[in-house]
Amino acid sequence: MRINGEETDILRSYRSNDAEGRLVIMLNNYAVFPKIIRKAEKKIQYKIKSEKEYLRSHARGELGVRVQTSGTSDPTFNEASTNIMIEDAFKTGEVDKGLLKGIKDASVYEKDIRLVSVMRMDFELLEEIIEDLDENDSKIMKQYLVEGRLFKEIADDEGRTYEAIKKRMERIRAEIREEILECLEMNCRGGE
């Protein structure tokens, strides 16, 4: 089952799934998962920055047009500060309350940031587990997950039968599942 469409669909699916479901989502979208995470981050960052700019403009009585004033406000510093706070939030999953102060639906942004942080952490663990497999198993999994090669193609390259590769892939997936599931379950507590 591949999940196509917007990263918001993946975020929604990831949020609502248990550890087993999250593993399936990551494996089925392995080649594009880092891109999905980056796109989600960029969209959330864009929305937060737009909301903050709207609040600043509204507080100055502007109609949404950014104008450099001679006041003590430093828009460049404010933007740099916001960027740093957002980057830290995505790394740690913890949002500085000042980042979302006054923003409508701040709790939604906070939950999305936490979820993206968890997704990145989960995926990095999955990558590490796949990398640490036996060299041949790792190679086969990467051919399947990253390159999108079919079992038959892998079997032909390995000089094995389709059934042998299929059974080997099932064994590898079970090994990955056994190693990662406990950690994923820890991040599913509380729905995030």
PDB file of N, CA and C in Angstrom, residues 82-180:
ATOM      1  N   THR A  82      13.152  33.730  14.418  1.00  0.00           N
ATOM      2  CA  THR A  82      12.053  32.806  14.140  1.00  0.00           C
ATOM      3  C   THR A  82      12.574  31.549  13.453  1.00  0.00           C
ATOM      4  N   ASN A  83      13.460  31.716  12.475  1.00  0.00           N
ATOM      5  CA  ASN A  83      14.035  30.570  11.766  1.00  0.00           C
ATOM      6  C   ASN A  83      14.766  29.632  12.715  1.00  0.00           C
ATOM      7  N   ILE A  84      15.541  30.191  13.626  1.00  0.00           N
ATOM      8  CA  ILE A  84      16.290  29.380  14.588  1.00  0.00           C
ATOM      9  C   ILE A  84      15.336  28.630  15.511  1.00  0.00           C
ATOM     10  N   MET A  85      14.302  29.323  15.990  1.00  0.00           N
ATOM     11  CA  MET A  85      13.337  28.667  16.879  1.00  0.00           C
ATOM     12  C   MET A  85      12.605  27.534  16.163  1.00  0.00           C
ATOM     13  N   ILE A  86      12.267  27.751  14.887  1.00  0.00           N
ATOM     14  CA  ILE A  86      11.568  26.710  14.125  1.00  0.00           C
ATOM     15  C   ILE A  86      12.491  25.517  13.892  1.00  0.00           C
ATOM     16  N   GLU A  87      13.735  25.767  13.507  1.00  0.00           N
ATOM     17  CA  GLU A  87      14.696  24.675  13.301  1.00  0.00           C
ATOM     18  C   GLU A  87      14.883  23.865  14.578  1.00  0.00           C
ATOM     19  N   ASP A  88      15.043  24.564  15.698  1.00  0.00           N
ATOM     20  CA  ASP A  88      15.187  23.868  16.985  1.00  0.00           C
ATOM     21  C   ASP A  88      13.957  23.040  17.305  1.00  0.00           C
ATOM     22  N   ALA A  89      12.781  23.594  17.027  1.00  0.00           N
ATOM     23  CA  ALA A  89      11.543  22.873  17.306  1.00  0.00           C
ATOM     24  C   ALA A  89      11.470  21.578  16.497  1.00  0.00           C
ATOM     25  N   PHE A  90      11.848  21.633  15.218  1.00  0.00           N
ATOM     26  CA  PHE A  90      11.803  20.422  14.399  1.00  0.00           C
ATOM     27  C   PHE A  90      12.854  19.402  14.842  1.00  0.00           C
ATOM     28  N   LYS A  91      13.981  19.869  15.355  1.00  0.00           N
ATOM     29  CA  LYS A  91      15.016  18.947  15.829  1.00  0.00           C
ATOM     30  C   LYS A  91      14.602  18.261  17.123  1.00  0.00           C
ATOM     31  N   THR A  92      14.028  19.033  18.044  1.00  0.00           N
ATOM     32  CA  THR A  92      13.736  18.512  19.381  1.00  0.00           C
ATOM     33  C   THR A  92      12.295  18.078  19.579  1.00  0.00           C
ATOM     34  N   GLY A  93      11.396  18.620  18.774  1.00  0.00           N
ATOM     35  CA  GLY A  93       9.977  18.353  18.972  1.00  0.00           C
ATOM     36  C   GLY A  93       9.362  19.248  20.030  1.00  0.00           C
ATOM     37  N   GLU A  94      10.178  20.092  20.644  1.00  0.00           N
ATOM     38  CA  GLU A  94       9.714  21.016  21.676  1.00  0.00           C
ATOM     39  C   GLU A  94       9.627  22.413  21.083  1.00  0.00           C
ATOM     40  N   VAL A  95       8.468  23.068  21.257  1.00  0.00           N
ATOM     41  CA  VAL A  95       8.239  24.376  20.669  1.00  0.00           C
ATOM     42  C   VAL A  95       8.350  25.453  21.737  1.00  0.00           C
ATOM     43  N   ASP A  96       9.209  26.434  21.483  1.00  0.00           N
ATOM     44  CA  ASP A  96       9.335  27.602  22.352  1.00  0.00           C
ATOM     45  C   ASP A  96       8.003  28.353  22.306  1.00  0.00           C
ATOM     46  N   LYS A  97       7.422  28.615  23.450  1.00  0.00           N
ATOM     47  CA  LYS A  97       6.105  29.262  23.498  1.00  0.00           C
ATOM     48  C   LYS A  97       6.104  30.612  22.797  1.00  0.00           C
ATOM     49  N   GLY A  98       7.234  31.314  22.789  1.00  0.00           N
ATOM     50  CA  GLY A  98       7.322  32.604  22.122  1.00  0.00           C
ATOM     51  C   GLY A  98       7.167  32.486  20.612  1.00  0.00           C
ATOM     52  N   LEU A  99       7.498  31.326  20.072  1.00  0.00           N
ATOM     53  CA  LEU A  99       7.415  31.113  18.633  1.00  0.00           C
ATOM     54  C   LEU A  99       5.977  31.233  18.129  1.00  0.00           C
ATOM     55  N   LEU A 100       5.047  30.692  18.879  1.00  0.00           N
ATOM     56  CA  LEU A 100       3.662  30.636  18.429  1.00  0.00           C
ATOM     57  C   LEU A 100       2.748  31.625  19.159  1.00  0.00           C
ATOM     58  N   LYS A 101       3.337  32.527  19.914  1.00  0.00           N
ATOM     59  CA  LYS A 101       2.556  33.486  20.702  1.00  0.00           C
ATOM     60  C   LYS A 101       1.642  34.312  19.792  1.00  0.00           C
ATOM     61  N   GLY A 102       0.353  34.288  20.112  1.00  0.00           N
ATOM     62  CA  GLY A 102      -0.631  35.076  19.385  1.00  0.00           C
ATOM     63  C   GLY A 102      -1.136  34.440  18.101  1.00  0.00           C
ATOM     64  N   ILE A 103      -0.533  33.332  17.697  1.00  0.00           N
ATOM     65  CA  ILE A 103      -0.931  32.682  16.441  1.00  0.00           C
ATOM     66  C   ILE A 103      -2.182  31.843  16.673  1.00  0.00           C
ATOM     67  N   LYS A 104      -3.160  32.045  15.786  1.00  0.00           N
ATOM     68  CA  LYS A 104      -4.386  31.266  15.836  1.00  0.00           C
ATOM     69  C   LYS A 104      -4.039  29.799  15.580  1.00  0.00           C
ATOM     70  N   ASP A 105      -4.667  28.909  16.295  1.00  0.00           N
ATOM     71  CA  ASP A 105      -4.451  27.467  16.160  1.00  0.00           C
ATOM     72  C   ASP A 105      -3.005  27.070  16.440  1.00  0.00           C
ATOM     73  N   ALA A 106      -2.374  27.747  17.402  1.00  0.00           N
ATOM     74  CA  ALA A 106      -0.985  27.447  17.747  1.00  0.00           C
ATOM     75  C   ALA A 106      -0.807  25.985  18.150  1.00  0.00           C
ATOM     76  N   SER A 107      -1.799  25.408  18.804  1.00  0.00           N
ATOM     77  CA  SER A 107      -1.680  24.016  19.255  1.00  0.00           C
ATOM     78  C   SER A 107      -1.589  23.054  18.064  1.00  0.00           C
ATOM     79  N   VAL A 108      -2.228  23.406  16.955  1.00  0.00           N
ATOM     80  CA  VAL A 108      -2.154  22.567  15.751  1.00  0.00           C
ATOM     81  C   VAL A 108      -0.726  22.580  15.207  1.00  0.00           C
ATOM     82  N   TYR A 109      -0.124  23.766  15.139  1.00  0.00           N
ATOM     83  CA  TYR A 109       1.261  23.866  14.672  1.00  0.00           C
ATOM     84  C   TYR A 109       2.189  23.097  15.614  1.00  0.00           C
ATOM     85  N   GLU A 110       1.948  23.215  16.898  1.00  0.00           N
ATOM     86  CA  GLU A 110       2.787  22.526  17.879  1.00  0.00           C
ATOM     87  C   GLU A 110       2.697  21.012  17.698  1.00  0.00           C
ATOM     88  N   LYS A 111       1.498  20.492  17.493  1.00  0.00           N
ATOM     89  CA  LYS A 111       1.327  19.048  17.267  1.00  0.00           C
ATOM     90  C   LYS A 111       1.993  18.606  15.964  1.00  0.00           C
ATOM     91  N   ASP A 112       1.857  19.424  14.908  1.00  0.00           N
ATOM     92  CA  ASP A 112       2.473  19.072  13.626  1.00  0.00           C
ATOM     93  C   ASP A 112       3.999  19.073  13.724  1.00  0.00           C
ATOM     94  N   ILE A 113       4.553  20.052  14.425  1.00  0.00           N
ATOM     95  CA  ILE A 113       6.008  20.101  14.610  1.00  0.00           C
ATOM     96  C   ILE A 113       6.474  18.878  15.376  1.00  0.00           C
ATOM     97  N   ARG A 114       5.769  18.534  16.431  1.00  0.00           N
ATOM     98  CA  ARG A 114       6.131  17.355  17.229  1.00  0.00           C
ATOM     99  C   ARG A 114       6.072  16.093  16.362  1.00  0.00           C
ATOM    100  N   LEU A 115       5.005  15.966  15.566  1.00  0.00           N
ATOM    101  CA  LEU A 115       4.856  14.786  14.723  1.00  0.00           C
ATOM    102  C   LEU A 115       5.971  14.690  13.685  1.00  0.00           C
ATOM    103  N   VAL A 116       6.308  15.793  13.039  1.00  0.00           N
ATOM    104  CA  VAL A 116       7.382  15.786  12.038  1.00  0.00           C
ATOM    105  C   VAL A 116       8.703  15.397  12.697  1.00  0.00           C
ATOM    106  N   SER A 117       8.936  15.902  13.898  1.00  0.00           N
ATOM    107  CA  SER A 117      10.149  15.548  14.640  1.00  0.00           C
ATOM    108  C   SER A 117      10.185  14.044  14.929  1.00  0.00           C
ATOM    109  N   VAL A 118       9.064  13.494  15.334  1.00  0.00           N
ATOM    110  CA  VAL A 118       8.966  12.057  15.610  1.00  0.00           C
ATOM    111  C   VAL A 118       9.172  11.260  14.322  1.00  0.00           C
ATOM    112  N   MET A 119       8.564  11.725  13.228  1.00  0.00           N
ATOM    113  CA  MET A 119       8.721  11.023  11.949  1.00  0.00           C
ATOM    114  C   MET A 119      10.183  10.970  11.537  1.00  0.00           C
ATOM    115  N   ARG A 120      10.881  12.085  11.694  1.00  0.00           N
ATOM    116  CA  ARG A 120      12.301  12.114  11.338  1.00  0.00           C
ATOM    117  C   ARG A 120      13.090  11.140  12.223  1.00  0.00           C
ATOM    118  N   MET A 121      12.827  11.172  13.516  1.00  0.00           N
ATOM    119  CA  MET A 121      13.537  10.296  14.442  1.00  0.00           C
ATOM    120  C   MET A 121      13.249   8.825  14.114  1.00  0.00           C
ATOM    121  N   ASP A 122      11.990   8.497  13.856  1.00  0.00           N
ATOM    122  CA  ASP A 122      11.616   7.118  13.502  1.00  0.00           C
ATOM    123  C   ASP A 122      12.320   6.674  12.226  1.00  0.00           C
ATOM    124  N   PHE A 123      12.313   7.548  11.225  1.00  0.00           N
ATOM    125  CA  PHE A 123      12.907   7.189   9.935  1.00  0.00           C
ATOM    126  C   PHE A 123      14.426   7.033  10.051  1.00  0.00           C
ATOM    127  N   GLU A 124      15.067   7.888  10.813  1.00  0.00           N
ATOM    128  CA  GLU A 124      16.516   7.763  11.002  1.00  0.00           C
ATOM    129  C   GLU A 124      16.854   6.433  11.659  1.00  0.00           C
ATOM    130  N   LEU A 125      16.031   6.001  12.599  1.00  0.00           N
ATOM    131  CA  LEU A 125      16.241   4.700  13.237  1.00  0.00           C
ATOM    132  C   LEU A 125      16.047   3.577  12.217  1.00  0.00           C
ATOM    133  N   LEU A 126      15.006   3.665  11.403  1.00  0.00           N
ATOM    134  CA  LEU A 126      14.768   2.654  10.368  1.00  0.00           C
ATOM    135  C   LEU A 126      15.945   2.579   9.399  1.00  0.00           C
ATOM    136  N   GLU A 127      16.431   3.741   8.957  1.00  0.00           N
ATOM    137  CA  GLU A 127      17.597   3.756   8.059  1.00  0.00           C
ATOM    138  C   GLU A 127      18.798   3.062   8.702  1.00  0.00           C
ATOM    139  N   GLU A 128      19.015   3.346   9.970  1.00  0.00           N
ATOM    140  CA  GLU A 128      20.151   2.751  10.692  1.00  0.00           C
ATOM    141  C   GLU A 128      19.992   1.231  10.799  1.00  0.00           C
ATOM    142  N   ILE A 129      18.790   0.784  11.091  1.00  0.00           N
ATOM    143  CA  ILE A 129      18.534  -0.658  11.199  1.00  0.00           C
ATOM    144  C   ILE A 129      18.782  -1.343   9.855  1.00  0.00           C
ATOM    145  N   ILE A 130      18.308  -0.740   8.774  1.00  0.00           N
ATOM    146  CA  ILE A 130      18.521  -1.318   7.442  1.00  0.00           C
ATOM    147  C   ILE A 130      20.009  -1.312   7.080  1.00  0.00           C
ATOM    148  N   GLU A 131      20.684  -0.234   7.435  1.00  0.00           N
ATOM    149  CA  GLU A 131      22.122  -0.126   7.164  1.00  0.00           C
ATOM    150  C   GLU A 131      22.909  -1.189   7.937  1.00  0.00           C
ATOM    151  N   ASP A 132      22.446  -1.522   9.145  1.00  0.00           N
ATOM    152  CA  ASP A 132      23.161  -2.471  10.002  1.00  0.00           C
ATOM    153  C   ASP A 132      22.805  -3.929   9.750  1.00  0.00           C
ATOM    154  N   LEU A 133      21.916  -4.186   8.809  1.00  0.00           N
ATOM    155  CA  LEU A 133      21.613  -5.572   8.449  1.00  0.00           C
ATOM    156  C   LEU A 133      22.861  -6.223   7.861  1.00  0.00           C
ATOM    157  N   ASP A 134      22.826  -7.530   7.747  1.00  0.00           N
ATOM    158  CA  ASP A 134      23.856  -8.241   7.011  1.00  0.00           C
ATOM    159  C   ASP A 134      24.030  -7.526   5.670  1.00  0.00           C
ATOM    160  N   GLU A 135      25.253  -7.446   5.178  1.00  0.00           N
ATOM    161  CA  GLU A 135      25.549  -6.668   3.965  1.00  0.00           C
ATOM    162  C   GLU A 135      24.647  -7.028   2.782  1.00  0.00           C
ATOM    163  N   ASN A 136      24.445  -8.312   2.532  1.00  0.00           N
ATOM    164  CA  ASN A 136      23.593  -8.736   1.411  1.00  0.00           C
ATOM    165  C   ASN A 136      22.124  -8.384   1.656  1.00  0.00           C
ATOM    166  N   ASP A 137      21.658  -8.557   2.902  1.00  0.00           N
ATOM    167  CA  ASP A 137      20.274  -8.222   3.226  1.00  0.00           C
ATOM    168  C   ASP A 137      20.041  -6.725   3.074  1.00  0.00           C
ATOM    169  N   SER A 138      20.993  -5.936   3.520  1.00  0.00           N
ATOM    170  CA  SER A 138      20.892  -4.481   3.391  1.00  0.00           C
ATOM    171  C   SER A 138      20.830  -4.078   1.919  1.00  0.00           C
ATOM    172  N   LYS A 139      21.670  -4.709   1.123  1.00  0.00           N
ATOM    173  CA  LYS A 139      21.712  -4.412  -0.316  1.00  0.00           C
ATOM    174  C   LYS A 139      20.372  -4.746  -0.976  1.00  0.00           C
ATOM    175  N   ILE A 140      19.831  -5.893  -0.643  1.00  0.00           N
ATOM    176  CA  ILE A 140      18.559  -6.319  -1.225  1.00  0.00           C
ATOM    177  C   ILE A 140      17.436  -5.374  -0.795  1.00  0.00           C
ATOM    178  N   MET A 141      17.394  -5.017   0.480  1.00  0.00           N
ATOM    179  CA  MET A 141      16.344  -4.110   0.961  1.00  0.00           C
ATOM    180  C   MET A 141      16.443  -2.749   0.281  1.00  0.00           C
ATOM    181  N   LYS A 142      17.640  -2.241   0.120  1.00  0.00           N
ATOM    182  CA  LYS A 142      17.819  -0.941  -0.534  1.00  0.00           C
ATOM    183  C   LYS A 142      17.407  -1.007  -2.001  1.00  0.00           C
ATOM    184  N   GLN A 143      17.727  -2.138  -2.661  1.00  0.00           N
ATOM    185  CA  GLN A 143      17.301  -2.294  -4.057  1.00  0.00           C
ATOM    186  C   GLN A 143      15.779  -2.234  -4.141  1.00  0.00           C
ATOM    187  N   TYR A 144      15.125  -2.880  -3.210  1.00  0.00           N
ATOM    188  CA  TYR A 144      13.671  -2.929  -3.214  1.00  0.00           C
ATOM    189  C   TYR A 144      13.065  -1.590  -2.775  1.00  0.00           C
ATOM    190  N   LEU A 145      13.546  -1.044  -1.662  1.00  0.00           N
ATOM    191  CA  LEU A 145      12.940   0.162  -1.090  1.00  0.00           C
ATOM    192  C   LEU A 145      13.333   1.454  -1.799  1.00  0.00           C
ATOM    193  N   VAL A 146      14.604   1.587  -2.145  1.00  0.00           N
ATOM    194  CA  VAL A 146      15.097   2.840  -2.725  1.00  0.00           C
ATOM    195  C   VAL A 146      14.978   2.827  -4.247  1.00  0.00           C
ATOM    196  N   GLU A 147      15.433   1.736  -4.847  1.00  0.00           N
ATOM    197  CA  GLU A 147      15.449   1.663  -6.304  1.00  0.00           C
ATOM    198  C   GLU A 147      14.119   1.191  -6.890  1.00  0.00           C
ATOM    199  N   GLY A 148      13.258   0.634  -6.054  1.00  0.00           N
ATOM    200  CA  GLY A 148      11.959   0.170  -6.526  1.00  0.00           C
ATOM    201  C   GLY A 148      12.029  -1.081  -7.393  1.00  0.00           C
ATOM    202  N   ARG A 149      13.074  -1.857  -7.191  1.00  0.00           N
ATOM    203  CA  ARG A 149      13.239  -3.073  -7.999  1.00  0.00           C
ATOM    204  C   ARG A 149      12.264  -4.147  -7.531  1.00  0.00           C
ATOM    205  N   LEU A 150      11.807  -4.928  -8.466  1.00  0.00           N
ATOM    206  CA  LEU A 150      10.874  -6.011  -8.191  1.00  0.00           C
ATOM    207  C   LEU A 150      11.620  -7.245  -7.679  1.00  0.00           C
ATOM    208  N   PHE A 151      10.895  -8.108  -6.959  1.00  0.00           N
ATOM    209  CA  PHE A 151      11.505  -9.338  -6.441  1.00  0.00           C
ATOM    210  C   PHE A 151      12.131 -10.156  -7.569  1.00  0.00           C
ATOM    211  N   LYS A 152      11.437 -10.224  -8.710  1.00  0.00           N
ATOM    212  CA  LYS A 152      11.949 -11.007  -9.845  1.00  0.00           C
ATOM    213  C   LYS A 152      13.284 -10.458 -10.325  1.00  0.00           C
ATOM    214  N   GLU A 153      13.395  -9.131 -10.419  1.00  0.00           N
ATOM    215  CA  GLU A 153      14.652  -8.509 -10.863  1.00  0.00           C
ATOM    216  C   GLU A 153      15.774  -8.792  -9.869  1.00  0.00           C
ATOM    217  N   ILE A 154      15.465  -8.675  -8.595  1.00  0.00           N
ATOM    218  CA  ILE A 154      16.468  -8.948  -7.559  1.00  0.00           C
ATOM    219  C   ILE A 154      16.867 -10.425  -7.614  1.00  0.00           C
ATOM    220  N   ALA A 155      15.880 -11.302  -7.780  1.00  0.00           N
ATOM    221  CA  ALA A 155      16.150 -12.744  -7.852  1.00  0.00           C
ATOM    222  C   ALA A 155      17.068 -13.058  -9.027  1.00  0.00           C
ATOM    223  N   ASP A 156      16.802 -12.440 -10.180  1.00  0.00           N
ATOM    224  CA  ASP A 156      17.644 -12.668 -11.358  1.00  0.00           C
ATOM    225  C   ASP A 156      19.084 -12.230 -11.089  1.00  0.00           C
ATOM    226  N   ASP A 157      19.252 -11.040 -10.470  1.00  0.00           N
ATOM    227  CA  ASP A 157      20.594 -10.536 -10.154  1.00  0.00           C
ATOM    228  C   ASP A 157      21.320 -11.434  -9.155  1.00  0.00           C
ATOM    229  N   GLU A 158      20.576 -11.982  -8.218  1.00  0.00           N
ATOM    230  CA  GLU A 158      21.171 -12.803  -7.156  1.00  0.00           C
ATOM    231  C   GLU A 158      21.332 -14.269  -7.579  1.00  0.00           C
ATOM    232  N   GLY A 159      20.765 -14.628  -8.736  1.00  0.00           N
ATOM    233  CA  GLY A 159      20.828 -16.026  -9.172  1.00  0.00           C
ATOM    234  C   GLY A 159      19.961 -16.917  -8.297  1.00  0.00           C
ATOM    235  N   ARG A 160      18.857 -16.367  -7.829  1.00  0.00           N
ATOM    236  CA  ARG A 160      17.935 -17.097  -6.952  1.00  0.00           C
ATOM    237  C   ARG A 160      16.555 -17.127  -7.590  1.00  0.00           C
ATOM    238  N   THR A 161      15.675 -17.889  -6.974  1.00  0.00           N
ATOM    239  CA  THR A 161      14.298 -17.932  -7.473  1.00  0.00           C
ATOM    240  C   THR A 161      13.498 -16.781  -6.849  1.00  0.00           C
ATOM    241  N   TYR A 162      12.403 -16.486  -7.507  1.00  0.00           N
ATOM    242  CA  TYR A 162      11.486 -15.457  -7.005  1.00  0.00           C
ATOM    243  C   TYR A 162      11.042 -15.807  -5.583  1.00  0.00           C
ATOM    244  N   GLU A 163      10.664 -17.064  -5.375  1.00  0.00           N
ATOM    245  CA  GLU A 163      10.195 -17.520  -4.062  1.00  0.00           C
ATOM    246  C   GLU A 163      11.266 -17.365  -2.993  1.00  0.00           C
ATOM    247  N   ALA A 164      12.508 -17.669  -3.351  1.00  0.00           N
ATOM    248  CA  ALA A 164      13.603 -17.541  -2.381  1.00  0.00           C
ATOM    249  C   ALA A 164      13.788 -16.084  -1.951  1.00  0.00           C
ATOM    250  N   ILE A 165      13.727 -15.172  -2.903  1.00  0.00           N
ATOM    251  CA  ILE A 165      13.875 -13.744  -2.587  1.00  0.00           C
ATOM    252  C   ILE A 165      12.676 -13.254  -1.786  1.00  0.00           C
ATOM    253  N   LYS A 166      11.497 -13.717  -2.157  1.00  0.00           N
ATOM    254  CA  LYS A 166      10.287 -13.319  -1.431  1.00  0.00           C
ATOM    255  C   LYS A 166      10.380 -13.756   0.034  1.00  0.00           C
ATOM    256  N   LYS A 167      10.799 -14.987   0.264  1.00  0.00           N
ATOM    257  CA  LYS A 167      10.943 -15.484   1.641  1.00  0.00           C
ATOM    258  C   LYS A 167      12.035 -14.720   2.387  1.00  0.00           C
ATOM    259  N   ARG A 168      13.107 -14.428   1.692  1.00  0.00           N
ATOM    260  CA  ARG A 168      14.203 -13.671   2.314  1.00  0.00           C
ATOM    261  C   ARG A 168      13.730 -12.272   2.709  1.00  0.00           C
ATOM    262  N   MET A 169      12.959 -11.630   1.831  1.00  0.00           N
ATOM    263  CA  MET A 169      12.431 -10.294   2.125  1.00  0.00           C
ATOM    264  C   MET A 169      11.473 -10.341   3.315  1.00  0.00           C
ATOM    265  N   GLU A 170      10.670 -11.381   3.392  1.00  0.00           N
ATOM    266  CA  GLU A 170       9.763 -11.539   4.536  1.00  0.00           C
ATOM    267  C   GLU A 170      10.559 -11.687   5.824  1.00  0.00           C
ATOM    268  N   ARG A 171      11.648 -12.463   5.760  1.00  0.00           N
ATOM    269  CA  ARG A 171      12.493 -12.653   6.936  1.00  0.00           C
ATOM    270  C   ARG A 171      13.153 -11.332   7.346  1.00  0.00           C
ATOM    271  N   ILE A 172      13.646 -10.573   6.359  1.00  0.00           N
ATOM    272  CA  ILE A 172      14.302  -9.292   6.634  1.00  0.00           C
ATOM    273  C   ILE A 172      13.300  -8.312   7.247  1.00  0.00           C
ATOM    274  N   ARG A 173      12.095  -8.248   6.661  1.00  0.00           N
ATOM    275  CA  ARG A 173      11.061  -7.346   7.205  1.00  0.00           C
ATOM    276  C   ARG A 173      10.710  -7.727   8.635  1.00  0.00           C
ATOM    277  N   ALA A 174      10.628  -9.025   8.911  1.00  0.00           N
ATOM    278  CA  ALA A 174      10.317  -9.483  10.272  1.00  0.00           C
ATOM    279  C   ALA A 174      11.438  -9.080  11.233  1.00  0.00           C
ATOM    280  N   GLU A 175      12.668  -9.189  10.772  1.00  0.00           N
ATOM    281  CA  GLU A 175      13.825  -8.788  11.584  1.00  0.00           C
ATOM    282  C   GLU A 175      13.787  -7.281  11.870  1.00  0.00           C
ATOM    283  N   ILE A 176      13.492  -6.501  10.850  1.00  0.00           N
ATOM    284  CA  ILE A 176      13.385  -5.043  11.013  1.00  0.00           C
ATOM    285  C   ILE A 176      12.256  -4.726  11.986  1.00  0.00           C
ATOM    286  N   ARG A 177      11.112  -5.368  11.768  1.00  0.00           N
ATOM    287  CA  ARG A 177       9.938  -5.145  12.618  1.00  0.00           C
ATOM    288  C   ARG A 177      10.270  -5.428  14.078  1.00  0.00           C
ATOM    289  N   GLU A 178      10.913  -6.562  14.320  1.00  0.00           N
ATOM    290  CA  GLU A 178      11.247  -6.953  15.686  1.00  0.00           C
ATOM    291  C   GLU A 178      12.174  -5.931  16.352  1.00  0.00           C
ATOM    292  N   GLU A 179      13.093  -5.412  15.569  1.00  0.00           N
ATOM    293  CA  GLU A 179      14.074  -4.487  16.126  1.00  0.00           C
ATOM    294  C   GLU A 179      13.512  -3.083  16.365  1.00  0.00           C
ATOM    295  N   ILE A 180      12.579  -2.633  15.545  1.00  0.00           N
ATOM    296  CA  ILE A 180      12.142  -1.241  15.604  1.00  0.00           C
ATOM    297  C   ILE A 180      10.819  -1.027  16.340  1.00  0.00           C
TER     298      ILE A 180
END
